[in-house]
Short mmCIF file of C-alpha atoms in Angstrom, two decimals:
data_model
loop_
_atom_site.label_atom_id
_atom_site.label_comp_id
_atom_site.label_asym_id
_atom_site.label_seq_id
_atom_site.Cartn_x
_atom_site.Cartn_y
_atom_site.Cartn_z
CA UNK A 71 233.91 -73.89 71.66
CA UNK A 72 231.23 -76.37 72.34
CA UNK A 73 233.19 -79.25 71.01
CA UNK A 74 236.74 -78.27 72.76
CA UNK A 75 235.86 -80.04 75.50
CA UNK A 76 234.90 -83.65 74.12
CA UNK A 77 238.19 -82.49 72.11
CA UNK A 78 240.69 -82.42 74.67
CA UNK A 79 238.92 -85.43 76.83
CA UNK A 80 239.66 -87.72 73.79
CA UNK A 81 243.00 -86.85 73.53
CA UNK A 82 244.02 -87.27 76.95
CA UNK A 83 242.02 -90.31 77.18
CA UNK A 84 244.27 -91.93 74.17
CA UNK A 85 247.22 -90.88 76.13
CA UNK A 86 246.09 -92.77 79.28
CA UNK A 87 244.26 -95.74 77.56
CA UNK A 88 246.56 -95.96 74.41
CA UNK A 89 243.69 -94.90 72.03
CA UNK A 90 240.14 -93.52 72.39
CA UNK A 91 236.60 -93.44 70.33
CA UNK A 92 236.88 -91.41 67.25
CA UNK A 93 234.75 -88.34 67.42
CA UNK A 94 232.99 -85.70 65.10
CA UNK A 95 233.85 -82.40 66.29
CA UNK A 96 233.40 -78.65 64.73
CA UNK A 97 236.00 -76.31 63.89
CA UNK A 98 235.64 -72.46 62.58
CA UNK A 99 237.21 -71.46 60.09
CA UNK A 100 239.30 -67.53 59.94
CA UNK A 101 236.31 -66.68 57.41
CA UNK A 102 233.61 -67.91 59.85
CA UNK A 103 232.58 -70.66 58.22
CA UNK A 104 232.13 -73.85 60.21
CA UNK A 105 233.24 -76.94 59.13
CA UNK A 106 232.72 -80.71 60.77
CA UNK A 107 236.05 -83.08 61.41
CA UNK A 108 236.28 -86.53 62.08
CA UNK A 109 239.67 -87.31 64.40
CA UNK A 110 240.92 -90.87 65.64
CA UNK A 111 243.47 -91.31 67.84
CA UNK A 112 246.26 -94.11 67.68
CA UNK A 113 249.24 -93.75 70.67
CA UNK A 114 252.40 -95.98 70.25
CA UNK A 115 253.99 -96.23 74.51
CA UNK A 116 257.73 -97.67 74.66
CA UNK A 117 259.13 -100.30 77.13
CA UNK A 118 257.92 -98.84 80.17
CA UNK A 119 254.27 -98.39 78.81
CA UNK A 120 254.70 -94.52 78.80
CA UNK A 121 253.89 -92.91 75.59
CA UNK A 122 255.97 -92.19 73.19
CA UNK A 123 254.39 -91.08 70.14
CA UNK A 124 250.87 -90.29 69.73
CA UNK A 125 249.42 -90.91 65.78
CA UNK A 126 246.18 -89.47 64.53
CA UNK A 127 243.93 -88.52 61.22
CA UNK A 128 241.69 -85.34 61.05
CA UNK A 129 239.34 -85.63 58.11
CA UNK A 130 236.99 -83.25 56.66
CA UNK A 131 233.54 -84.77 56.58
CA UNK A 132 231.24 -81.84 56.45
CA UNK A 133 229.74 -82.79 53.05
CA UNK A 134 229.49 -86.15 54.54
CA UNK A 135 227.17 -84.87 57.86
CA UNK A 136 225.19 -82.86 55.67
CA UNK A 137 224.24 -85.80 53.21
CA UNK A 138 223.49 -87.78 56.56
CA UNK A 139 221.11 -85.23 57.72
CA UNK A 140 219.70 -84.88 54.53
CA UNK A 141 218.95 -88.46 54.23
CA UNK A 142 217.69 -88.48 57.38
CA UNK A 143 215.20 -85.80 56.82
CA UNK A 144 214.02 -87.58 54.17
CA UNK A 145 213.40 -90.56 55.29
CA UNK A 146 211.78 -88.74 58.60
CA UNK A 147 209.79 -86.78 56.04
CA UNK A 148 208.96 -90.30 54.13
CA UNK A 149 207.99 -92.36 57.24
CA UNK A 150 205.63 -88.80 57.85
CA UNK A 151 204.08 -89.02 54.74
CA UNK A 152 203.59 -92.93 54.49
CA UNK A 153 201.44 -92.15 58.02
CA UNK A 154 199.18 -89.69 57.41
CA UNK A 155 198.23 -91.73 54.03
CA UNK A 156 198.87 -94.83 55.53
CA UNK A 157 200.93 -96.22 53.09
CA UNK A 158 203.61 -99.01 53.99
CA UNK A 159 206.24 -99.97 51.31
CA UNK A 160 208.23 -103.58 51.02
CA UNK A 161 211.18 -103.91 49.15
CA UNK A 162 212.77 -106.96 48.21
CA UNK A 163 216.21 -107.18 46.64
CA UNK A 164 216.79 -110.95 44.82
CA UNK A 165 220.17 -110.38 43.61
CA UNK A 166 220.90 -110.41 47.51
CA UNK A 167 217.13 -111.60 48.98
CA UNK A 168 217.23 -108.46 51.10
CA UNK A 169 213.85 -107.71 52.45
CA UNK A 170 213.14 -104.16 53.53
CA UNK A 171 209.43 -103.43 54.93
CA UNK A 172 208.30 -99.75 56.42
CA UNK A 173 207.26 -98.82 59.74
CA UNK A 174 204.06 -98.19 58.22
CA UNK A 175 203.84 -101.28 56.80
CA UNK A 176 203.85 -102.99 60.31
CA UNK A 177 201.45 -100.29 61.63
CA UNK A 178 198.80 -100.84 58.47
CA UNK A 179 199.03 -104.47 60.18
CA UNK A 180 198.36 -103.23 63.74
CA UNK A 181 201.71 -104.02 65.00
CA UNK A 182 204.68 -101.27 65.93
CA UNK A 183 208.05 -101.96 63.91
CA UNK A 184 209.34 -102.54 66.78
CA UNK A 185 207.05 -105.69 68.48
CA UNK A 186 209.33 -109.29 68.33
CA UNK A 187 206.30 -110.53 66.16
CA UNK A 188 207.28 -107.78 63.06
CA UNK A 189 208.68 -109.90 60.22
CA UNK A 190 207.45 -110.72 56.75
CA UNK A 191 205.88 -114.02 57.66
CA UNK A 192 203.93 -112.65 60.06
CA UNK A 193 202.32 -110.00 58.00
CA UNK A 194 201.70 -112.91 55.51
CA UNK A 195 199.87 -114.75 57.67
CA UNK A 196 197.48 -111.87 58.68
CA UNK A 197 195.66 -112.21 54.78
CA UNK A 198 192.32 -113.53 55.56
CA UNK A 199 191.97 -116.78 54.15
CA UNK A 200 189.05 -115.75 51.10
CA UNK A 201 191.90 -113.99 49.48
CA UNK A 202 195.36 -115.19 49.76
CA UNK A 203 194.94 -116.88 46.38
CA UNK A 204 194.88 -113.46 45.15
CA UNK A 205 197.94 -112.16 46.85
CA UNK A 206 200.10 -115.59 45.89
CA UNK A 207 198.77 -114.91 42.31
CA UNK A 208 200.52 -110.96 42.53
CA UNK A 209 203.63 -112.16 44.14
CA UNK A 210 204.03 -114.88 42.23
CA UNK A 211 203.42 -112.95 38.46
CA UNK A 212 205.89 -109.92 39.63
CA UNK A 213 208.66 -112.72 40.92
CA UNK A 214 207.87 -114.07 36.80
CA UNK A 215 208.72 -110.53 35.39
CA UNK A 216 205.24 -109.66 34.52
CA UNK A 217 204.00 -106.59 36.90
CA UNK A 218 200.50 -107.47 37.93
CA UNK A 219 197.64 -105.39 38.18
CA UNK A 220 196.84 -103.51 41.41
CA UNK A 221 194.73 -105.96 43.93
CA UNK A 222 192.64 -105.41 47.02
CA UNK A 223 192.74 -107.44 49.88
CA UNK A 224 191.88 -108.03 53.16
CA UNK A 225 193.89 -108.68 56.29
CA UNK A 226 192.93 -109.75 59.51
CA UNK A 227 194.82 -107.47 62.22
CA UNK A 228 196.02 -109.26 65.51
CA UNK A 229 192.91 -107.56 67.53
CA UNK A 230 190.69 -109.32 65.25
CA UNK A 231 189.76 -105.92 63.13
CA UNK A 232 189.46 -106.10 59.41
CA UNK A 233 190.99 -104.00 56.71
CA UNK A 234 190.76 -103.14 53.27
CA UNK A 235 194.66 -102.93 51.37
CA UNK A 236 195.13 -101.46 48.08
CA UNK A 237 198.60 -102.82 46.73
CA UNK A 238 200.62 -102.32 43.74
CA UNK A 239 204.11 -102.81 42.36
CA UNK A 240 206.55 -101.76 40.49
CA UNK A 241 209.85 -103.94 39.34
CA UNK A 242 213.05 -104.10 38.45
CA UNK A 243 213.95 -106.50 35.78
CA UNK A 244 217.36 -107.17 34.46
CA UNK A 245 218.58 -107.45 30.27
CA UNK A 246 217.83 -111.33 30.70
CA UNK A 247 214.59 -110.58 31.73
CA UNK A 248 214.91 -111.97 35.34
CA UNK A 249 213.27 -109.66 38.16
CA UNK A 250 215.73 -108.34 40.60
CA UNK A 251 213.62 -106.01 42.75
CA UNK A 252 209.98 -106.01 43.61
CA UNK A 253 208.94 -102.62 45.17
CA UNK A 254 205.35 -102.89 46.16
CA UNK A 255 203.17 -100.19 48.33
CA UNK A 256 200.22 -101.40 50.17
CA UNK A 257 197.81 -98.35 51.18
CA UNK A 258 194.75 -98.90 53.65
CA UNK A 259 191.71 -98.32 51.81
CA UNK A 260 189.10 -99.63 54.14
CA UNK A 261 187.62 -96.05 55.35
CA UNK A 262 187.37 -95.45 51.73
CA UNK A 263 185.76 -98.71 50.83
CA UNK A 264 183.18 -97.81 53.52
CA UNK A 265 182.93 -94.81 51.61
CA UNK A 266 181.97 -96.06 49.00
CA UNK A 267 179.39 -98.83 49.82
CA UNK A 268 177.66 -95.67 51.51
CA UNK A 269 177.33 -93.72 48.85
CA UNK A 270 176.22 -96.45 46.37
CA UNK A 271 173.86 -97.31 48.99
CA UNK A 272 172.59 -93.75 49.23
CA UNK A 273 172.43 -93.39 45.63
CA UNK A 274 170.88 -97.16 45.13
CA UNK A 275 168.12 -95.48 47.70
CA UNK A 276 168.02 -92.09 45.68
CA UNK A 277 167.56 -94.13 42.38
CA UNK A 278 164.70 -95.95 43.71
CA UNK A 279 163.21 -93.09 45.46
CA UNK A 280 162.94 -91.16 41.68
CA UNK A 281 162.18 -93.80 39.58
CA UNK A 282 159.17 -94.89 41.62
CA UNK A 283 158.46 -91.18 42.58
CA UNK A 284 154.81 -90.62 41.13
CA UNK A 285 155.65 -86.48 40.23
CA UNK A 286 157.97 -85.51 37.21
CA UNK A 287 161.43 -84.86 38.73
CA UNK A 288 163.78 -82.80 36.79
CA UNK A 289 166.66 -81.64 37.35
CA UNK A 290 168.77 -78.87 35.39
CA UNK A 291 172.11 -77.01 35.73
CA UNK A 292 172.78 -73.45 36.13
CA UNK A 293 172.44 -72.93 32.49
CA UNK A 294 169.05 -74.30 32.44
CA UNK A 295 170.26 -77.17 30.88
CA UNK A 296 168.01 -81.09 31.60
CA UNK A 297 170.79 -83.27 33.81
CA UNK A 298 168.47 -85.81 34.86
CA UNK A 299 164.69 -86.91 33.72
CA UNK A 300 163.01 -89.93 36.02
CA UNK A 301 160.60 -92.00 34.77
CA UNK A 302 157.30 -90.46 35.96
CA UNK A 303 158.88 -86.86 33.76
CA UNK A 304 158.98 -89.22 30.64
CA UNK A 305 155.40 -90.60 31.43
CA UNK A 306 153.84 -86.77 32.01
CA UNK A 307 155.60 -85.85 28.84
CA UNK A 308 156.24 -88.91 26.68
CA UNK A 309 159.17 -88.49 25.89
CA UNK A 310 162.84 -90.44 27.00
CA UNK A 311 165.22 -89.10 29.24
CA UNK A 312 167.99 -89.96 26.89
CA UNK A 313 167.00 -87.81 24.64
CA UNK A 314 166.64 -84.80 26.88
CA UNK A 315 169.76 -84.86 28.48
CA UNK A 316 172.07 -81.35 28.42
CA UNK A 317 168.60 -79.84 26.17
CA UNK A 318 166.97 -76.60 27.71
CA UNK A 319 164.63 -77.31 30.01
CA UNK A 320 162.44 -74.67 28.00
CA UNK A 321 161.35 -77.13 25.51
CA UNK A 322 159.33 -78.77 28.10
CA UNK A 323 156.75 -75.88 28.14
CA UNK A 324 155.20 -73.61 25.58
CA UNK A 325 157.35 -71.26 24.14
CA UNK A 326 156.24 -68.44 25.84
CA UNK A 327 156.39 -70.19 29.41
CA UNK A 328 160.26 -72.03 28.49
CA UNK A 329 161.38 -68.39 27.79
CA UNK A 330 160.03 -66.51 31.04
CA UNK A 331 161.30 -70.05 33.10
CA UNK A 332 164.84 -69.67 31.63
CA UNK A 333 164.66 -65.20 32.28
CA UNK A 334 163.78 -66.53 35.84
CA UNK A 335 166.59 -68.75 36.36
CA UNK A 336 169.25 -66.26 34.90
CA UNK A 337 167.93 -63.91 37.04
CA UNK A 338 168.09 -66.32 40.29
CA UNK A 339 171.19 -67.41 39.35
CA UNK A 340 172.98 -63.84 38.94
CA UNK A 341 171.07 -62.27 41.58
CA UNK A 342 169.38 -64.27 43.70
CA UNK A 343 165.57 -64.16 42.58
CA UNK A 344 164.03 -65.49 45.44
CA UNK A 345 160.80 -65.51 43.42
CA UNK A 346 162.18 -68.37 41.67
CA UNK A 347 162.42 -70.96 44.04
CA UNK A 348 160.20 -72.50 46.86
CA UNK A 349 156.55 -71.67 45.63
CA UNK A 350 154.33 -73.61 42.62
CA UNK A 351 153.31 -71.96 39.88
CA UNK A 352 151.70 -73.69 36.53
CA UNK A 353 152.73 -73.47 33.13
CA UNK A 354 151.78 -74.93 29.82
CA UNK A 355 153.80 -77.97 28.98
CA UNK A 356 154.25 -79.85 25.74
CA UNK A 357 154.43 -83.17 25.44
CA UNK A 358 156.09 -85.17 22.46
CA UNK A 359 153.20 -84.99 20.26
CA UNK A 360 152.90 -81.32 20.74
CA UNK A 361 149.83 -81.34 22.86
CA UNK A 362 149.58 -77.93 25.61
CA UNK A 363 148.34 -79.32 29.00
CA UNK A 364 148.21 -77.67 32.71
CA UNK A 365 152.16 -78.19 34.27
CA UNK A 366 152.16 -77.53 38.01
CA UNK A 367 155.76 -76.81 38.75
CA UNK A 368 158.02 -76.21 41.97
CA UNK A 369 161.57 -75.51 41.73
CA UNK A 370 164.02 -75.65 44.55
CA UNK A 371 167.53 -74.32 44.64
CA UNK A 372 170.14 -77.42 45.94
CA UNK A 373 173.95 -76.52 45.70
CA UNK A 374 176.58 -79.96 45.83
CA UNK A 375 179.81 -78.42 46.78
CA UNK A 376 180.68 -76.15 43.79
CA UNK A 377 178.23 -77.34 41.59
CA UNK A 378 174.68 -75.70 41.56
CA UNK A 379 171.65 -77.84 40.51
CA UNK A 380 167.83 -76.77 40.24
CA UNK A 381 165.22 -79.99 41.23
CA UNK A 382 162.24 -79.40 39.63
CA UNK A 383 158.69 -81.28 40.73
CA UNK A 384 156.46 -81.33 37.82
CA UNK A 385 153.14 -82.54 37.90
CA UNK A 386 150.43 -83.17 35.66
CA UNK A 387 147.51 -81.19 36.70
CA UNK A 388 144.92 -81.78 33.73
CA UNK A 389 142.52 -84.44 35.40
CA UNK A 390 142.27 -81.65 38.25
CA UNK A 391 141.37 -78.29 35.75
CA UNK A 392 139.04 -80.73 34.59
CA UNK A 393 137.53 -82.03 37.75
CA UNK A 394 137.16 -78.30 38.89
CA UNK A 395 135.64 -77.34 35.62
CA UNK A 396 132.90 -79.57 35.68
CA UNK A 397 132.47 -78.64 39.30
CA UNK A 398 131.88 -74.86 38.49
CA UNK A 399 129.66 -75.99 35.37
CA UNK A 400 127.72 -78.04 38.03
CA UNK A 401 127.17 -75.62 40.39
CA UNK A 402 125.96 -73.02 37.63
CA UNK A 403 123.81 -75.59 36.58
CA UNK A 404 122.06 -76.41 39.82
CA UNK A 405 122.27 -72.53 40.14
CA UNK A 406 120.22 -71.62 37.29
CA UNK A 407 117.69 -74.81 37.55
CA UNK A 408 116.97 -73.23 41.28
CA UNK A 409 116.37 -69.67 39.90
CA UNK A 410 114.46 -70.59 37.54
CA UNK A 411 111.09 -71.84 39.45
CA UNK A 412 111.53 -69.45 42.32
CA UNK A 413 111.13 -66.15 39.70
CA UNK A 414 108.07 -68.13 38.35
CA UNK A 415 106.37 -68.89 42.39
CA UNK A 416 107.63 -64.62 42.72
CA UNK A 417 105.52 -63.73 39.40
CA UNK A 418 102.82 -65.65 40.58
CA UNK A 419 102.62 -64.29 44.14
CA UNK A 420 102.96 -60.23 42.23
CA UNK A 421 99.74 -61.75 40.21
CA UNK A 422 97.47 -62.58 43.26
CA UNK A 423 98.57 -59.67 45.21
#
């Protein structure tokens, strides 16, 4: 019913005019199903210009619409996709040196598809200077049959701004070994390359920060297991990092003091033993050569997404022990050598008296 009348306008207009636009209209079938037609309308008029006889075709292109739509999802669903990753696409056929480039494409350049400036050339030009000899290289290996390896480039967008690209490409080659496609993706990377010049930066900064650190840092997993070791650790304890790595962190301290440290940790781990973390508490640690000496430690919890790591701060604390032992052997010293002539002037005085 909602077609009928774009229907019956058609047909009268091909009566009047001698022939009309073809049109797509709907029909229902007796079994309810509903089925798309394509008519066109051909009228032959006699002397007089009246008609005569009117000709037409009715063909069943439902299949047809539905492919249509279908394609047209999918490339609606494509040009979706290709934004939110920003990912353009370029196409070139060379049997026919068709050139197809992406709305994205343009849009990775910082112009719409649609802007009179939007043409290969253009895009071309936009490669900052430093590194079209890179991009010529690509283009020209792929157009030699050889697929190149995936590049990064920059472009300079019309508003001055510069990006980061990530391309690669795929091609078609034919049995003599000629390429007749190129299909190459270009993805804009730069967020990510920022990224990733921060965190290499904050590790850089982190790296620095333990090797020059003047305590022991440790850290372990949630098995108790030694993940990382910095140099002050292998100083306290003379031994290398290298060969610590994925060992309990036990065999750091006595035995006695490794196995209550790992109960602890099992216990934090399973149940939260807030015991475990935040205070200092000293052990007896071993170094390589198997000597015991005072090990302050202090352990803090510090979770990285999923993963769960334990920092320990380890410090050597023998020169102290032994700074306040021969401050309480001083003092009882001093102590005794001042008791000593007072009880003789206090046996003297008892005499006299």
């Amino acid at each position: 019913p909602e077609d009928r009348a774009a229907f019956i306008a058609g047909r009268d207009e091909a009566l009047r005019e001698g022939g009309s636009e073809p049109l797509d209209f709907r029909i229902t079938r007796s079994d309810g199903t509903e089925r798309i037609f394509h008519r066109e309308f051909a009228v032959l008029r006699g002397e007089d210009g009246r008609p005569v006889r009117m000709f037409g075709t009715v063909q069943d292109v439902t299949e047809l619409k539905r492919a249509e739509r279908e394609l047209h999802r999918s490339r609606e669903n494509l040009e979706r996709a290709q934004r939110i990753a920003s990912v353009g696409n370029f196409v070139h056929d060379r049997t026919t040196d068709g050139r197809e480039i992406s709305a994205e494409m343009f849009r990775i350049h910082g112009i719409e598809p649609d802007d009179p400036r939007a043409s290969l050339v253009f895009l071309q030009s936009l490669v900052h200077a430093e590194d079209r000899p890179d991009v010529t290289e690509f283009r020209r290996r792929a157009l030699s049959g050889i697929r190149p390896d995936p590049i990064e480039y920059r472009i300079v967008r019309p508003d001055g701004a510069e990006r980061i690209l990530h391309r690669e490409c795929d091609l078609e080659i034919d049995d003599s070994g000629r390429t007749t496609a190129i299909f190459s993706t270009d993805q804009d990377v730069t967020e990510l390359k920022r990224a990733e010049i921060g965190l290499r930066n904050y590790a850089a900064r982190l790296d620095s920060i333990l090797e020059n650190a003047l305590d022991g840092i440790v850290t372990v997993n949630a098995a108790g297991e030694i993940a990382s070791f910095n140099p002050a650790a292998e100083k306290i304890f003379g031994r290398r990092a290298e060969e610590l790595m994925g060992r309990p962190v036990g065999i750091l301290m006595e035995k006695a003091y490794g196995e209550g440290f790992a109960a602890h940790l099992g216990r934090h781990v399973a149940a939260g033993d807030s015991a475990f973390v935040g205070g200092r508490r000293e052990v007896a640690g071993v170094r390589r050569s198997g000597e015991t000496f005072p090990l302050e430690v202090a352990t803090t919890d510090v979770r990285l997404g999923a993963e769960r790591i334990f920092v320990l701060l380890m410090r050597d604390v023998s020169e102290r022990r032994q700074v306040e032992r021969m401050k309480t052997e001083f003092v009882s010293t001093v102590s005794h050598e001042l008791r000593t002539p007072l009880t003789s002037i206090s046996a003297s005085l008892a005499l006299l008296s």
